[in-house]
Coordinates of C-alpha atoms in Angstrom, one line a residue:
X1 CA 124.4 82.9 69.5
X2 CA 127.2 83.2 66.9
X3 CA 130.2 83.5 69.1
X4 CA 132.8 80.7 69.4
X5 CA 133.0 78.6 72.6
X6 CA 135.3 80.3 75.1
X7 CA 136.7 77.0 76.2
X8 CA 137.6 75.2 73.0
X9 CA 137.7 78.1 70.6
X10 CA 136.4 75.8 67.8
X11 CA 132.7 75.0 68.1
X12 CA 130.0 77.6 68.0
X13 CA 128.6 78.6 71.4
X14 CA 125.1 77.3 71.7
X15 CA 124.8 77.6 75.6
X16 CA 126.1 79.6 78.4
X17 CA 128.2 78.2 81.3
X18 CA 128.6 79.5 84.9
X19 CA 132.1 80.4 86.1
X20 CA 133.0 79.1 88.7
X21 CA 130.5 76.1 88.6
X22 CA 127.3 77.4 90.1
X23 CA 127.0 74.3 92.3
X24 CA 129.9 75.7 94.4
X25 CA 127.6 78.5 95.7
X26 CA 124.3 78.5 97.5
X27 CA 121.4 80.0 95.6
X28 CA 121.5 83.3 97.5
X29 CA 125.3 83.5 96.6
X30 CA 124.7 83.4 92.9
X31 CA 124.0 87.1 92.5
X32 CA 125.9 88.7 89.6
X33 CA 127.5 85.4 88.8
X34 CA 129.6 85.2 85.6
X35 CA 128.4 83.3 82.5
X36 CA 130.2 82.9 79.2
X37 CA 129.4 81.5 75.8
X38 CA 130.1 77.8 75.5
X39 CA 129.4 74.9 73.2
X40 CA 127.3 72.0 74.5
X41 CA 130.2 69.6 74.5
X42 CA 132.4 71.8 76.7
X43 CA 129.5 72.7 79.0
X44 CA 128.2 69.2 79.6
X45 CA 131.5 67.3 79.6
X46 CA 132.7 69.0 82.8
X47 CA 129.9 68.0 85.1
X48 CA 132.0 65.4 87.0
X49 CA 135.0 67.8 87.1
X50 CA 132.7 70.5 88.5
X51 CA 131.5 68.2 91.3
X52 CA 135.1 67.3 92.2
X53 CA 136.0 71.0 92.2
X54 CA 133.0 71.8 94.5
X55 CA 134.1 69.2 97.1
X56 CA 137.7 70.4 97.1
X57 CA 136.7 74.1 97.5
X58 CA 134.4 73.1 100.3
X59 CA 137.2 71.3 102.2
X60 CA 139.9 74.0 101.8
X61 CA 140.5 76.0 105.0
X62 CA 139.4 79.6 104.4
X63 CA 138.6 82.9 106.3
X64 CA 135.0 83.0 105.4
X65 CA 132.3 83.3 108.1
X66 CA 131.3 80.3 110.2
X67 CA 127.9 80.3 108.6
X68 CA 129.4 80.2 105.1
X69 CA 131.8 77.3 106.1
X70 CA 128.9 75.4 107.6
X71 CA 126.9 75.7 104.4
X72 CA 129.9 74.7 102.4
X73 CA 130.2 71.5 104.4
X74 CA 126.5 70.8 104.1
X75 CA 126.9 71.1 100.3
X76 CA 129.9 68.9 100.2
X77 CA 128.1 66.2 102.3
X78 CA 125.1 66.3 99.9
X79 CA 127.3 66.0 96.9
X80 CA 129.2 63.0 98.3
X81 CA 125.9 61.4 99.4
X82 CA 124.5 61.7 95.9
X83 CA 127.7 60.8 93.9
X84 CA 128.9 57.4 95.1
X85 CA 131.6 57.2 92.4
X86 CA 133.2 60.5 93.6
X87 CA 133.0 59.4 97.2
X88 CA 134.7 56.0 96.4
X89 CA 137.5 57.7 94.4
X90 CA 138.2 60.2 97.3
X91 CA 138.4 57.6 100.0
X92 CA 140.0 54.9 97.8
X93 CA 143.0 57.1 97.3
X94 CA 143.2 58.3 100.9
X95 CA 146.3 57.6 103.0
X96 CA 147.2 57.7 106.7
X97 CA 149.9 60.3 107.4
X98 CA 151.5 61.6 110.5
X99 CA 150.4 65.1 111.5
X100 CA 150.9 67.3 114.6
X101 CA 147.9 67.6 116.8
X102 CA 147.1 70.7 118.9
X103 CA 149.3 69.4 121.7
X104 CA 152.3 69.1 119.4
X105 CA 152.3 65.3 119.3
X106 CA 152.3 63.3 116.1
X107 CA 149.2 61.3 115.3
X108 CA 147.9 59.4 112.3
X109 CA 145.3 61.2 110.3
X110 CA 143.5 60.3 107.0
X111 CA 144.6 62.5 104.0
X112 CA 142.5 62.6 100.9
X113 CA 144.1 62.7 97.5
X114 CA 141.9 64.5 94.9
X115 CA 141.7 64.1 91.2
X116 CA 144.1 67.0 90.5
X117 CA 143.7 66.8 86.8
X118 CA 139.9 67.4 87.2
X119 CA 140.6 70.4 89.5
X120 CA 143.1 71.7 87.0
X121 CA 140.6 71.5 84.1
X122 CA 138.0 73.5 86.0
X123 CA 140.6 76.1 87.0
X124 CA 141.7 76.5 83.4
X125 CA 138.1 76.9 82.3
X126 CA 137.8 79.7 84.9
X127 CA 141.0 81.3 83.5
X128 CA 139.7 81.2 79.9
X129 CA 136.3 82.7 81.0
X130 CA 138.0 85.6 82.9
X131 CA 140.1 86.4 79.9
X132 CA 137.0 86.5 77.7
X133 CA 135.1 88.7 80.2
X134 CA 138.0 91.2 80.5
X135 CA 139.2 91.3 76.9
X136 CA 136.0 90.4 74.9
X137 CA 137.9 87.7 73.0
X138 CA 138.8 84.1 73.6
X139 CA 142.4 83.3 74.6
X140 CA 142.8 81.5 71.2
X141 CA 142.0 84.6 69.3
X142 CA 144.9 86.4 71.0
X143 CA 147.2 83.4 70.9
X144 CA 147.2 83.1 74.7
X145 CA 148.0 79.9 76.7
X146 CA 146.4 79.5 80.1
X147 CA 148.3 77.9 83.0
X148 CA 147.4 77.5 86.6
X149 CA 149.7 78.3 89.6
X150 CA 148.3 76.9 92.8
X151 CA 148.3 78.9 96.0
X152 CA 147.6 76.3 98.7
X153 CA 148.8 73.0 99.9
X154 CA 145.3 72.0 100.8
X155 CA 144.5 70.4 97.4
X156 CA 147.7 68.4 97.3
X157 CA 149.6 70.7 94.8
X158 CA 152.8 72.6 95.3
X159 CA 152.0 76.3 95.7
X160 CA 153.7 78.8 93.4
X161 CA 156.4 81.0 95.0
X162 CA 154.6 84.2 94.2
X163 CA 153.9 87.4 96.3
X164 CA 150.1 87.3 95.9
X165 CA 149.6 90.2 98.3
X166 CA 151.7 92.5 96.1
X167 CA 149.7 91.5 93.0
X168 CA 146.4 92.1 94.8
X169 CA 147.5 95.5 96.2
X170 CA 148.5 96.8 92.8
X171 CA 145.5 95.4 90.8
X172 CA 141.8 96.4 90.7
X173 CA 139.5 93.9 92.4
X174 CA 136.5 92.4 90.6
X175 CA 134.0 90.5 92.6
X176 CA 130.9 88.3 91.8
X177 CA 128.6 85.8 93.5
X178 CA 127.8 88.3 96.3
X179 CA 131.5 88.8 97.0
X180 CA 132.4 85.1 97.3
X181 CA 134.2 84.9 94.0
X182 CA 137.0 87.5 93.4
X183 CA 139.8 88.1 91.0
X184 CA 142.4 90.8 90.3
X185 CA 142.8 91.4 86.5
X186 CA 145.2 93.9 85.0
X187 CA 146.2 92.8 81.4
X188 CA 149.5 93.6 79.8
X189 CA 151.5 94.2 83.0
X190 CA 154.3 92.0 81.7
X191 CA 155.7 91.7 78.3
X192 CA 155.3 87.9 78.0
X193 CA 152.7 87.0 80.6
X194 CA 150.1 88.3 83.0
X195 CA 149.1 86.9 86.5
X196 CA 145.6 87.0 87.9
X197 CA 144.9 85.7 91.5
X198 CA 141.5 84.0 91.9
X199 CA 139.8 83.8 95.3
X200 CA 136.8 81.7 96.2
X201 CA 135.3 82.2 99.7
X202 CA 138.1 84.6 100.6
X203 CA 140.9 82.1 99.9
X204 CA 143.2 82.8 96.9
X205 CA 143.1 79.2 95.6
X206 CA 145.1 79.7 92.4
X207 CA 146.7 82.3 90.1
X208 CA 145.9 82.2 86.4
X209 CA 149.0 82.8 84.2
X210 CA 148.3 84.1 80.7
X211 CA 151.3 83.4 78.5
X212 CA 151.6 85.2 75.2
X213 CA 152.6 82.8 72.5
X214 CA 154.9 84.0 69.7

């Protein structure tokens, strides 16, 4: 394997990495999953980030079937049961905040605060991998910078003010992992940047922004 690593663009790729992390999906949901060339350092260094990402995706409200949501929660429970450090970090940073219940009254509810930097790192890796899959080159080769615009409050990040529906309606759909991982990729729509919505379990979680550097 002589290609450069998709993620760092420096080291030779000696392994392949699954995008999104394969632990997010059950075994039967890993059909036609995406893999990209990666160096060992980038592949192995993200294990903790991948587990954090899996837990966050599992806790985000989505429109997937009840069976899928149930399996997601089982996966999250298993991950938290095995990873004591991740569990401690999640609940250590939790706070009690007032929310409206179904009767319209305010009540105190625990709110988890995730490691947003870890989630961002995984999202950027996904963005770099999608660019490679669609263009056949790493973002570094085309002098492309990858940014993430979030589309949900559920992970504690401010969503980007974008019309995601319009982007989806005017862009071809690509789907993998038995339809549980989707993205809409049309390169060179704008002069200076491109936007690619990314959906996991029917929820558009973030939009990848590819910025053309001068």
